[in-house]
PDB file of C-alpha atoms and ligand atoms in Angstrom:
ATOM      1  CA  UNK A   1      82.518 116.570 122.578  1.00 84.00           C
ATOM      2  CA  UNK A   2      82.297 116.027 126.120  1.00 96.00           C
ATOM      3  CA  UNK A   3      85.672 115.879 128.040  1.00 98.00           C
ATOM      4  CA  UNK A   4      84.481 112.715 130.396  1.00 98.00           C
ATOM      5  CA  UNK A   5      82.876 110.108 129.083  1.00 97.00           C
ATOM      6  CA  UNK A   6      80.184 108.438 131.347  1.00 96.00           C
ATOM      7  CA  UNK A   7      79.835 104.358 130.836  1.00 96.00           C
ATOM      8  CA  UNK A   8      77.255 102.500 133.452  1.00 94.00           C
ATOM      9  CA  UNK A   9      77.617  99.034 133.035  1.00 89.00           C
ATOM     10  CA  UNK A  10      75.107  97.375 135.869  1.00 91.00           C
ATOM     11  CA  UNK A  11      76.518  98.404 139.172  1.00 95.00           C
ATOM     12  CA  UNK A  12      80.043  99.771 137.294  1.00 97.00           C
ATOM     13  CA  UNK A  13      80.717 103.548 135.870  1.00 97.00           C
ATOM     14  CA  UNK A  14      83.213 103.864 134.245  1.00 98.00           C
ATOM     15  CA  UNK A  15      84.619 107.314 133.659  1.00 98.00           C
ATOM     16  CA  UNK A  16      86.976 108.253 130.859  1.00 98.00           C
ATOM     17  CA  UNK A  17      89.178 111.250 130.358  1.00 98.00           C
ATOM     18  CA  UNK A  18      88.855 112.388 126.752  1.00 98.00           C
ATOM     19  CA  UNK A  19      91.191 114.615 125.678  1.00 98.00           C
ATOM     20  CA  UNK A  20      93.584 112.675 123.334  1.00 97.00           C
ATOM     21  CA  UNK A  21      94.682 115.341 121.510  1.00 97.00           C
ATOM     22  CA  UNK A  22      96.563 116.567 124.669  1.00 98.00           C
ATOM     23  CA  UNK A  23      96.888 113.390 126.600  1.00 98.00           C
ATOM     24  CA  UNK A  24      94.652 113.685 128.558  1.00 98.00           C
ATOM     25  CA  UNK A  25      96.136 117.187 130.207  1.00 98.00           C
ATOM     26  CA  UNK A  26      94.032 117.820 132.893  1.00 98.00           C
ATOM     27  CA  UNK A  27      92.425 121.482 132.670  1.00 97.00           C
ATOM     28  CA  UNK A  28      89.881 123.580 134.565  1.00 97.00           C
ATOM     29  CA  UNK A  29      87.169 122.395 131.979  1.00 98.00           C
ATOM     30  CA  UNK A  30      87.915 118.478 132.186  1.00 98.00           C
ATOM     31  CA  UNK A  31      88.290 118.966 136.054  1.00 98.00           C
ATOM     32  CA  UNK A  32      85.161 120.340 135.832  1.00 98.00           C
ATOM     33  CA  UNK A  33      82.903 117.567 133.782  1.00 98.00           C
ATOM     34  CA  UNK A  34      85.004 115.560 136.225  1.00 98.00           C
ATOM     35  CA  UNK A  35      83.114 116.937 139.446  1.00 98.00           C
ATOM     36  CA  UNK A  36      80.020 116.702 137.619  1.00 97.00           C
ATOM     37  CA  UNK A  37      80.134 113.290 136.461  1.00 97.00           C
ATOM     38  CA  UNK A  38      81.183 112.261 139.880  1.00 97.00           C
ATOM     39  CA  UNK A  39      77.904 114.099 141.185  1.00 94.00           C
ATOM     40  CA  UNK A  40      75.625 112.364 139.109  1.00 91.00           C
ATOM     41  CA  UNK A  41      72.911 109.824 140.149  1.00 89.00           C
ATOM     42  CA  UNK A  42      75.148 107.263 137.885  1.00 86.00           C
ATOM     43  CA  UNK A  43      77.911 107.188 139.624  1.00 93.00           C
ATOM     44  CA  UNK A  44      76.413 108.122 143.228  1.00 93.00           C
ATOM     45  CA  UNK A  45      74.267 104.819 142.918  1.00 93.00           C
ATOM     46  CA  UNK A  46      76.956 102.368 141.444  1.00 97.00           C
ATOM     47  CA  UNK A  47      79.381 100.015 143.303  1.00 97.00           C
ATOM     48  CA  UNK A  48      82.567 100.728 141.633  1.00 98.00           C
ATOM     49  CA  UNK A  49      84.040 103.572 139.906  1.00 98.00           C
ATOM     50  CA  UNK A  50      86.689 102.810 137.209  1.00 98.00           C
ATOM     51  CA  UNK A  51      88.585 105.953 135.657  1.00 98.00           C
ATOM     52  CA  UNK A  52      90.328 105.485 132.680  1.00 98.00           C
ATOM     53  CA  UNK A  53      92.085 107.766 129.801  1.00 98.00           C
ATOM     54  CA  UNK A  54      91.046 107.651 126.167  1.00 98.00           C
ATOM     55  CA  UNK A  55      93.964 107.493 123.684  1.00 98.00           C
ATOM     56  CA  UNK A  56      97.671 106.736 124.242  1.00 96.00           C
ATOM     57  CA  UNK A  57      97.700 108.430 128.108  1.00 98.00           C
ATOM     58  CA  UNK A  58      96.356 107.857 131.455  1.00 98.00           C
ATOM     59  CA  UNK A  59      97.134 111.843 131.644  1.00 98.00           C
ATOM     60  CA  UNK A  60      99.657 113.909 130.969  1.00 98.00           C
ATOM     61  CA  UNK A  61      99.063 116.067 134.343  1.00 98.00           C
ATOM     62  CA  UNK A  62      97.847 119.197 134.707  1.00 97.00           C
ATOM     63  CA  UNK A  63      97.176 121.411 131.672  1.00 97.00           C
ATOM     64  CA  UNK A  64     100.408 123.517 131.976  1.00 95.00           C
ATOM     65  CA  UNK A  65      99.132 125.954 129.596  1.00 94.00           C
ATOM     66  CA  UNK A  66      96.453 127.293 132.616  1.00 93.00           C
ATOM     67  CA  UNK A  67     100.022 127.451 135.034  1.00 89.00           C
ATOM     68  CA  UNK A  68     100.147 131.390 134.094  1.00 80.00           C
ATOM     69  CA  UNK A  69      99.873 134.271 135.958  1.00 74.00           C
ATOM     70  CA  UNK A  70      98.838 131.899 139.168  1.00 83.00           C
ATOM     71  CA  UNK A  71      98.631 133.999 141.943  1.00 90.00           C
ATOM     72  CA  UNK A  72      97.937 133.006 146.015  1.00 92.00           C
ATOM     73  CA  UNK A  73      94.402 134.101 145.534  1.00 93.00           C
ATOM     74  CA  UNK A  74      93.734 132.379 141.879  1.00 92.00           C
ATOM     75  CA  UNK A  75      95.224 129.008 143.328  1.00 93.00           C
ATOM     76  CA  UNK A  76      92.963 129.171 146.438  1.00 94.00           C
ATOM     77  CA  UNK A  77      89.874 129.745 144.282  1.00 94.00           C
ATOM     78  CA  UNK A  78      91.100 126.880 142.296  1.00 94.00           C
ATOM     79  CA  UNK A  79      91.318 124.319 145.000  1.00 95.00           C
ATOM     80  CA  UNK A  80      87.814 125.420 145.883  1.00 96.00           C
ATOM     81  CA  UNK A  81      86.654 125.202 143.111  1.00 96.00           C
ATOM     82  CA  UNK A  82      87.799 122.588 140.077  1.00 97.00           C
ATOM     83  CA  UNK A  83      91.104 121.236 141.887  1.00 97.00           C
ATOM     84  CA  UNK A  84      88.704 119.825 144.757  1.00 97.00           C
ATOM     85  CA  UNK A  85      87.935 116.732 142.189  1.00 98.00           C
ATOM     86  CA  UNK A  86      91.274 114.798 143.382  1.00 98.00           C
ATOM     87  CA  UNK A  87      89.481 115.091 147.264  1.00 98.00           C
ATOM     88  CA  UNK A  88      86.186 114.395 146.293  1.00 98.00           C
ATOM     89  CA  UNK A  89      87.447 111.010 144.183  1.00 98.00           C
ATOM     90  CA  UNK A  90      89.381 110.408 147.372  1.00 98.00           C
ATOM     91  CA  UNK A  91      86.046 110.727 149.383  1.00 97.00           C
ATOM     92  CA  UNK A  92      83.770 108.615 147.714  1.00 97.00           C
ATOM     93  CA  UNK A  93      82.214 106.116 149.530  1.00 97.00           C
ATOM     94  CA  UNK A  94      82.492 103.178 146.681  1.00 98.00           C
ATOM     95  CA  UNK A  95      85.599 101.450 145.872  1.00 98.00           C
ATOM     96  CA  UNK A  96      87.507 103.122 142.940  1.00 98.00           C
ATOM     97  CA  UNK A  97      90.119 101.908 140.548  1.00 98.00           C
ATOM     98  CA  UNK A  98      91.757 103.911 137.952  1.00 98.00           C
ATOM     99  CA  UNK A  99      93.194 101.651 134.824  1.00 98.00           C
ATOM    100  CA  UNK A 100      96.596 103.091 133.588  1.00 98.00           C
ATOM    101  CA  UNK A 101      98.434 102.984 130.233  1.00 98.00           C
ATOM    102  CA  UNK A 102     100.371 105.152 128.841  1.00 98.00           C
ATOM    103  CA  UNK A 103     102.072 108.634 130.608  1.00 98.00           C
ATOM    104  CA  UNK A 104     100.703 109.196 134.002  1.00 98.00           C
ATOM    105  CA  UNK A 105     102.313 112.210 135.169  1.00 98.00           C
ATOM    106  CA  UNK A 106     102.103 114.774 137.648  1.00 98.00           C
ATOM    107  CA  UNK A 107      98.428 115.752 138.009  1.00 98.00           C
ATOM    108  CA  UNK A 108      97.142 111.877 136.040  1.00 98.00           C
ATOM    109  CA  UNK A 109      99.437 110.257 138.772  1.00 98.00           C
ATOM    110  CA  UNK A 110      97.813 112.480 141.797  1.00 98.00           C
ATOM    111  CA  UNK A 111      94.511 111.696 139.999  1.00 98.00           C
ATOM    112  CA  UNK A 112      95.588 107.881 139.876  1.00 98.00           C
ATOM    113  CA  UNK A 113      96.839 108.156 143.637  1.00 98.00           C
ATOM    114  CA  UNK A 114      92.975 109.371 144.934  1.00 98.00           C
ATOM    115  CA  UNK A 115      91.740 105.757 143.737  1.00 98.00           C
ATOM    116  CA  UNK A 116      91.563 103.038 145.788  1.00 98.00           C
ATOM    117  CA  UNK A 117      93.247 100.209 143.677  1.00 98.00           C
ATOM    118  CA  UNK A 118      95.640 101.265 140.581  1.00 98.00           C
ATOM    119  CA  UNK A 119      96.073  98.704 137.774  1.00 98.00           C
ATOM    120  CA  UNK A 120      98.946  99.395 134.621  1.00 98.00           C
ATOM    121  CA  UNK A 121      99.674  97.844 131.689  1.00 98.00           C
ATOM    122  CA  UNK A 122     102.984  97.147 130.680  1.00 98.00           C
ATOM    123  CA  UNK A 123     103.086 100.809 128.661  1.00 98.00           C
ATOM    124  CA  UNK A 124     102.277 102.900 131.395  1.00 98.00           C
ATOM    125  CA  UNK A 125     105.192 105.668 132.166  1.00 98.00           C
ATOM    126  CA  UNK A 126     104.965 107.293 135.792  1.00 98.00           C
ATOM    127  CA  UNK A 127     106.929 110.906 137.222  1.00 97.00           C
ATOM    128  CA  UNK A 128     106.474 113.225 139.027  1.00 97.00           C
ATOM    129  CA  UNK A 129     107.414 116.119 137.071  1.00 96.00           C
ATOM    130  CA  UNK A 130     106.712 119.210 138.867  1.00 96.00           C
ATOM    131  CA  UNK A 131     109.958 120.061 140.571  1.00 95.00           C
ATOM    132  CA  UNK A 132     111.424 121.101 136.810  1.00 93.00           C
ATOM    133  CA  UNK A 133     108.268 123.287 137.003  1.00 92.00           C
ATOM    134  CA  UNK A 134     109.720 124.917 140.002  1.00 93.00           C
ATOM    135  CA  UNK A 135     106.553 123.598 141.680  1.00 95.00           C
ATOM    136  CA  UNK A 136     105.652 120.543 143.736  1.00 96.00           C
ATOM    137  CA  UNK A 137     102.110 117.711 144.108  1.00 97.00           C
ATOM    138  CA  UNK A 138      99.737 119.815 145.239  1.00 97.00           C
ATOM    139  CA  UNK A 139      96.380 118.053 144.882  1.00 98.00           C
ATOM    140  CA  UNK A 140      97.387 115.612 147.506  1.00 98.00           C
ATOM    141  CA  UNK A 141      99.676 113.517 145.604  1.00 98.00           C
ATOM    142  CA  UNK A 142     102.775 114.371 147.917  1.00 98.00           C
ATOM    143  CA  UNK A 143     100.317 113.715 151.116  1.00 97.00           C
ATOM    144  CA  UNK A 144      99.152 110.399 149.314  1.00 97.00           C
ATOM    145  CA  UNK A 145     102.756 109.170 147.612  1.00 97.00           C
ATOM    146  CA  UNK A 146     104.663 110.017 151.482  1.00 97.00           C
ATOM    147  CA  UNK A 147     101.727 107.520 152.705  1.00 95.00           C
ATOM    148  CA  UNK A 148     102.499 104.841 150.432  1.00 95.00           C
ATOM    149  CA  UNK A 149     106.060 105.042 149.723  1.00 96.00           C
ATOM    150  CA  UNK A 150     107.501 106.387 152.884  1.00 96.00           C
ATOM    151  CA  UNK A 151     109.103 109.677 152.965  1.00 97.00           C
ATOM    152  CA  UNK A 152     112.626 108.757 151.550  1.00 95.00           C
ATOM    153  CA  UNK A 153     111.014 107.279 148.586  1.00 95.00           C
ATOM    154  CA  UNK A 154     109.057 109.941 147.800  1.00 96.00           C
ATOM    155  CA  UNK A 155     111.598 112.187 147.551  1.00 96.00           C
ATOM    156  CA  UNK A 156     113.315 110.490 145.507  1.00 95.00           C
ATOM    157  CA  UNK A 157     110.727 109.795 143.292  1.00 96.00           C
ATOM    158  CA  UNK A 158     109.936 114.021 143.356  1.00 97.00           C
ATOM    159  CA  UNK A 159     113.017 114.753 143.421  1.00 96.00           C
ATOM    160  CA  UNK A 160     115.731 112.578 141.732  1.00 92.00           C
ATOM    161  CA  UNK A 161     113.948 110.167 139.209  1.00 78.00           C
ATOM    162  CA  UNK A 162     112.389 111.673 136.350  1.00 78.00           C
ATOM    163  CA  UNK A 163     110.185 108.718 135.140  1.00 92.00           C
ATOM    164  CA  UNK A 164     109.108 105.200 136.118  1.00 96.00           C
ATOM    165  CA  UNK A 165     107.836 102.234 134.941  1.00 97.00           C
ATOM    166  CA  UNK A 166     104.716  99.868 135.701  1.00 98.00           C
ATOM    167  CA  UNK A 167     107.220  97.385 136.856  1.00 98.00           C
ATOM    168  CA  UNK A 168     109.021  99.643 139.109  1.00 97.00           C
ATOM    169  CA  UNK A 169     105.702 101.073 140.363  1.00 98.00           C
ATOM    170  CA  UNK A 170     104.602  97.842 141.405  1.00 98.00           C
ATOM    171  CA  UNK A 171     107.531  97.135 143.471  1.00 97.00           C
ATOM    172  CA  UNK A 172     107.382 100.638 144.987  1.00 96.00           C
ATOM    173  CA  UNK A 173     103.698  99.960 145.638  1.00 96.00           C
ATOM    174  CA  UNK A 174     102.606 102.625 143.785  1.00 97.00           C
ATOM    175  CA  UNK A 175     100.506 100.459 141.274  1.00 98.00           C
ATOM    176  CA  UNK A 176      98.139  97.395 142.870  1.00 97.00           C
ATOM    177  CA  UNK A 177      98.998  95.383 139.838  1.00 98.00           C
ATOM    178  CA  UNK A 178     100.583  95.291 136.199  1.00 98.00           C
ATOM    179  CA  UNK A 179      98.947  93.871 133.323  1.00 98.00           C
ATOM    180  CA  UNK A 180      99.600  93.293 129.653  1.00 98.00           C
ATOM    181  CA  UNK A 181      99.786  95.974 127.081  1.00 98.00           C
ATOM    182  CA  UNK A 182      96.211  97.148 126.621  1.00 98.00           C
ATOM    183  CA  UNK A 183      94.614  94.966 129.413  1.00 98.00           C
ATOM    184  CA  UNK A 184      94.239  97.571 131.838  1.00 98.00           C
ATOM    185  CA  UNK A 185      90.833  98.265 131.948  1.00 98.00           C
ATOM    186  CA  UNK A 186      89.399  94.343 131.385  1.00 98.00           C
ATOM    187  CA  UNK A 187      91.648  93.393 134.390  1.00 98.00           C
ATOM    188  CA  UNK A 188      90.028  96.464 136.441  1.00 98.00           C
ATOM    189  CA  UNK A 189      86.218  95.641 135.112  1.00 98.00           C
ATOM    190  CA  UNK A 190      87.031  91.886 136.315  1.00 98.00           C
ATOM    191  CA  UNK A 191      88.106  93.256 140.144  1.00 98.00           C
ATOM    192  CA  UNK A 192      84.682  95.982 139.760  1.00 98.00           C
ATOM    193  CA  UNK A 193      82.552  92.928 138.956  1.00 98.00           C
ATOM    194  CA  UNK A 194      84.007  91.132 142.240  1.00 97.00           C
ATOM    195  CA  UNK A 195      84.110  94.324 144.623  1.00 98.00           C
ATOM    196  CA  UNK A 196      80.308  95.085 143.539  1.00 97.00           C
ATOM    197  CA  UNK A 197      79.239  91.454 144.494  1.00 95.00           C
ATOM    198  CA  UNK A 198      80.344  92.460 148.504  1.00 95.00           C
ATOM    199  CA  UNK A 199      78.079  93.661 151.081  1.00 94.00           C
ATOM    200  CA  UNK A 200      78.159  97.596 149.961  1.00 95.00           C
ATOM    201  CA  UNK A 201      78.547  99.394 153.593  1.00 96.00           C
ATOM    202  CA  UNK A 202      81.166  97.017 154.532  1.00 97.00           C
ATOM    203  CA  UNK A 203      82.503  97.708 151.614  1.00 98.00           C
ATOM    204  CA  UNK A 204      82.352 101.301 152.467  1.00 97.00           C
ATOM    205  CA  UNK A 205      83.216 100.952 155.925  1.00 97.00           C
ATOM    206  CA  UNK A 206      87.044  98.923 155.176  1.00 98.00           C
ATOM    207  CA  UNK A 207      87.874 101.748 152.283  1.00 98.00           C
ATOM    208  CA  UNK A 208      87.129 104.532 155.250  1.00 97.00           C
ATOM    209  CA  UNK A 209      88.938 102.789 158.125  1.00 97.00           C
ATOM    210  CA  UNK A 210      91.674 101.510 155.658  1.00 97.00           C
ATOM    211  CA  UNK A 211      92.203 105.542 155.010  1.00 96.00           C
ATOM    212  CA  UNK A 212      91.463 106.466 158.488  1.00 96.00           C
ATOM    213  CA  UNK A 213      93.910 104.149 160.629  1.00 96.00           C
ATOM    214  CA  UNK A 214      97.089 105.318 159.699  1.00 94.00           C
ATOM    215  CA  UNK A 215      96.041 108.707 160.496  1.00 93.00           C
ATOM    216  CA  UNK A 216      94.689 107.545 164.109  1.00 97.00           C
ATOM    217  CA  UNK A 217      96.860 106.244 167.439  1.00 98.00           C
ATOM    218  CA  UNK A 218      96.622 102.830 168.011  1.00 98.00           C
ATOM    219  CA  UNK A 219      93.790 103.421 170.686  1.00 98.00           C
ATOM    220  CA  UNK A 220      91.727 105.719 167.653  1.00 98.00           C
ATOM    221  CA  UNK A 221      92.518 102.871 164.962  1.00 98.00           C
ATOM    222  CA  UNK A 222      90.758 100.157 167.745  1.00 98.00           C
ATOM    223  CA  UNK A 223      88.137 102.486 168.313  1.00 98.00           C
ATOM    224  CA  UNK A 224      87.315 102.543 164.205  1.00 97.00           C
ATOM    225  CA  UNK A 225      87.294  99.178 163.932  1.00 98.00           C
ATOM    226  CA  UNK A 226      84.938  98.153 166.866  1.00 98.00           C
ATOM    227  CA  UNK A 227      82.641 100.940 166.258  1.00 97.00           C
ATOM    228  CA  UNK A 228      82.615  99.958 162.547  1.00 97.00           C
ATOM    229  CA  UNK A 229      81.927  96.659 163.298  1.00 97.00           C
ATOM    230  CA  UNK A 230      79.221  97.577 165.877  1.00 96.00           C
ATOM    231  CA  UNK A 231      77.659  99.359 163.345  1.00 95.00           C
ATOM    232  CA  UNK A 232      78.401  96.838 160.514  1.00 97.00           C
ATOM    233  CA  UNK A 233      77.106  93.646 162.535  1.00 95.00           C
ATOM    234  CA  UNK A 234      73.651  94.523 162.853  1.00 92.00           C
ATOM    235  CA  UNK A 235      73.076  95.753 158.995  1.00 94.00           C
ATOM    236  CA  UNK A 236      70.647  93.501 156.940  1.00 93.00           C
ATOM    237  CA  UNK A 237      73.771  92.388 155.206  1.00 91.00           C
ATOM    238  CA  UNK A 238      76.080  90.627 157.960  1.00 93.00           C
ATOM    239  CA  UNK A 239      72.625  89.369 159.620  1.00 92.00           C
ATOM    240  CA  UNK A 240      71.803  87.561 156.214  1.00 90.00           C
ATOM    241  CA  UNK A 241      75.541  86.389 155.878  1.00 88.00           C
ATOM    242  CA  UNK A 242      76.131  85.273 158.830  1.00 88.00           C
ATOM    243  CA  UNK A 243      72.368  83.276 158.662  1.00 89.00           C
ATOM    244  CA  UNK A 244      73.251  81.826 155.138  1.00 88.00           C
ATOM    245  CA  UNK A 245      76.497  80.027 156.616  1.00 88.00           C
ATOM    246  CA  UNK A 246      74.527  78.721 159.750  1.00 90.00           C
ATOM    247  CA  UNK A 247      71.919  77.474 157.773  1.00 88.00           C
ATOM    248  CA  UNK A 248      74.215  75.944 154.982  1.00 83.00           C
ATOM    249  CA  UNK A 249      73.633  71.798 154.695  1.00 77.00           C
ATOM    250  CA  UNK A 250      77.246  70.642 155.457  1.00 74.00           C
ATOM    251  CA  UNK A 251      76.185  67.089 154.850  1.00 77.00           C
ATOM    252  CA  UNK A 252      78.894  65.261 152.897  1.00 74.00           C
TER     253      UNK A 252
HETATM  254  N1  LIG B 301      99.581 120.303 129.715  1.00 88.95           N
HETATM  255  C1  LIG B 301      99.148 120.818 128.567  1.00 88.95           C
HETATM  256  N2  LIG B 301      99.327 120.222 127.368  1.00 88.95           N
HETATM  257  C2  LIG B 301      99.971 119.051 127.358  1.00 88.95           C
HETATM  258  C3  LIG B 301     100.453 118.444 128.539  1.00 88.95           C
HETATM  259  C4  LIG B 301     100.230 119.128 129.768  1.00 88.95           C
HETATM  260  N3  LIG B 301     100.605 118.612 130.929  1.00 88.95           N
HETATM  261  N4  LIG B 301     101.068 117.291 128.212  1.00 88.95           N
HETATM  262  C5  LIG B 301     100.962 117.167 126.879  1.00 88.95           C
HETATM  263  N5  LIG B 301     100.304 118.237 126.364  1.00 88.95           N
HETATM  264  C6  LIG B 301      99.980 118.488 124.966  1.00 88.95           C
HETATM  265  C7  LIG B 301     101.166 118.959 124.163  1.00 88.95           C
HETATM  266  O1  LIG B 301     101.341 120.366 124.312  1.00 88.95           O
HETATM  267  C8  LIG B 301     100.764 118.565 122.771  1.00 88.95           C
HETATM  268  O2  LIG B 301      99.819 119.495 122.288  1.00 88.95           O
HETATM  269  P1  LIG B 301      99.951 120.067 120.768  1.00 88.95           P
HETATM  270  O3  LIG B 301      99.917 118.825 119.917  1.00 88.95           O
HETATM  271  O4  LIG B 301      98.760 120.938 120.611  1.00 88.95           O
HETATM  272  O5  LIG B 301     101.255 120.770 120.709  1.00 88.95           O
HETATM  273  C9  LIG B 301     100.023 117.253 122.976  1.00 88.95           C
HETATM  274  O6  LIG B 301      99.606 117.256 124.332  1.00 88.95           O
HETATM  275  C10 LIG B 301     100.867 116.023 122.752  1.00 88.95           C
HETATM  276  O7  LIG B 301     102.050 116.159 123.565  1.00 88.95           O
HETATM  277  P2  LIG B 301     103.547 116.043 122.969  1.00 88.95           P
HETATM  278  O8  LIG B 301     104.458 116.749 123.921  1.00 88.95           O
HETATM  279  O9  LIG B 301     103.578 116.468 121.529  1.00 88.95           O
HETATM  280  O10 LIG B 301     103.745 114.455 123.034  1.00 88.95           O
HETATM  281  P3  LIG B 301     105.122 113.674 123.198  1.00 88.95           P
HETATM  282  O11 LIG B 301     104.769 112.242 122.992  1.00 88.95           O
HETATM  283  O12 LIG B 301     106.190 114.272 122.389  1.00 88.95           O
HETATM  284  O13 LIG B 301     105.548 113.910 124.737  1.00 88.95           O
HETATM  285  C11 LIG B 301     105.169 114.031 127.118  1.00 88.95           C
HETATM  286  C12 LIG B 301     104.740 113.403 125.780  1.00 88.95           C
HETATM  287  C13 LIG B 301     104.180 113.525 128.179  1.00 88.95           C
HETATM  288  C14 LIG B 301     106.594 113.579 127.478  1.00 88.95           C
HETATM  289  C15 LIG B 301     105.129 115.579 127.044  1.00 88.95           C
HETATM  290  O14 LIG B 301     103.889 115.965 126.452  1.00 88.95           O
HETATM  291  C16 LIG B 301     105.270 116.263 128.370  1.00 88.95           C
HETATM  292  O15 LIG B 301     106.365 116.336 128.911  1.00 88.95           O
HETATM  293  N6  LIG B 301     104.158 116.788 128.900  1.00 88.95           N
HETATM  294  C17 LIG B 301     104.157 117.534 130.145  1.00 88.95           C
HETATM  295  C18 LIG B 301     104.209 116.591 131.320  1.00 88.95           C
HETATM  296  C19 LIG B 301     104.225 117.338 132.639  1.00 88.95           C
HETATM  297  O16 LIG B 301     105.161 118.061 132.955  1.00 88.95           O
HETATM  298  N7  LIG B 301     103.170 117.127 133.403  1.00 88.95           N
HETATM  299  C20 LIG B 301     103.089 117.616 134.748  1.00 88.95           C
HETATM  300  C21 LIG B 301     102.336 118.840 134.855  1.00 88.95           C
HETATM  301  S1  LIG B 301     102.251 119.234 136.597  1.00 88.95           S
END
């Protein structure tokens, strides 16, 4: 059976991690079908991307069992190879929303943090694990929790507090919204229906500057958002907008 399951629903994929039998422990091979699936014509020509986990877990991180004998060379090959996914979900250009229940930890929460929007149900369990490892987030989950959480949360998310929970994530930030048990993924379908009904490449262009600007100076952040809306104003789509509320009959 195929470790990702690929579900287009009109202008929605939805991808699902299917390895219940190890919640959803993310190895090489899953990694793998991940990068594929997230190559495919499906996904490349929908609107919104939803990940999900089958079973009772988001996922359980990264497949500890493939930790050994991990040497300087072996992890380089693997970050360009396989661990490149969590970048390349970061990088696509359509909105993306993973749907959490269950244990997200470690790699499943570094995986959850490359979305865009994260949505957990009341089940959902969060940590960052990896310190008892004697590692640390590697696949840009430190980079991306320090972003969102500031750097004194973070660390004590990485480094004192084992586990979390949707409720707590929410207030930290770290989840967009909490749902009932085993809503998850309705609630995140219902906000993919509503972000594929927006004009797609300014869509596109608020996910990019959104990631861009607190990267940039002030003076940089300006410059993104003119020149994306120099670029965005003369697209089919504003025109046509902008046209359709002129136009509009405001008779009472
Ligand atoms: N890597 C590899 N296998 C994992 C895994 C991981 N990260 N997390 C869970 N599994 C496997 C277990 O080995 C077990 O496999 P088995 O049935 O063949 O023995 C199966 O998934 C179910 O896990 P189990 O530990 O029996 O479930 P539980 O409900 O008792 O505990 C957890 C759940 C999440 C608390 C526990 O599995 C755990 O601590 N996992 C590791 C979490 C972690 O450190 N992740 C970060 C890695 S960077």
């Amino acid at each position: 059976m195929s470790l990702i399951d690929v579900r287009r629903e009109e202008d929605i994929c939805v991808l699902t991690l299917q390895r219940e039998g190890k919640l959803n422990a993310l190895s090489g091979a899953l990694e793998q079908e991940l990068l594929d699936a997230i190559s495919d014509e499906a996904v490349r020509r929908s609107r919104c991307v939803v990940l999900t986990g089958a079973g009772k877990a988001f996922s359980a991180g990264a497949d500890i069992n493939e930790f050994a004998d991990a040497d300087a060379a072996s992890i380089a090959a693997y970050y360009a190879g396989t661990g490149d996914v969590y970048e390349r979900i970061a990088a696509l250009p359509m909105p993306t929303i993973a749907a959490i229940h269950g244990w997200c930890l470690g790699g499943g929460l570094e995986l959850a943090l490359a979305t865009d929007f994260r949505i957990a149900d009341e089940t959902a369990a969060f940590g960052l694990p990896e310190v008892e490892l004697g590692i640390l987030p590697s696949s840009g989950g430190a980079y991306r929790l320090v972003r969102l959480v500031g750097p004194g949360r973070a660390k004590e998310l990485m480094l004192l507090r084992r586990r979390f929970d949707a409720a707590e994530a929410h207030a930290l930030g770290v989840v967009t919204e909490v749902v009932p048990a085993g809503k998850a993924i309705e609630r995140a379908l219902e906000c993919a229906a509503e972000l594929a009904t927006l004009p797609p490449l300014a869509v596109e262009t608020i996910k990019r500057a959104a990631d861009l600007i607190p990267e940039a100076s002030r003076e940089a952040a300006m410059l993104i958002e003119r020149l994306g809306y120099a670029a965005l104003a003369q697209t089919d789509e504003a025109t046509k907008a902008v046209d359709d509320f002129t136009r509009r009959d405001r008779r009472p």
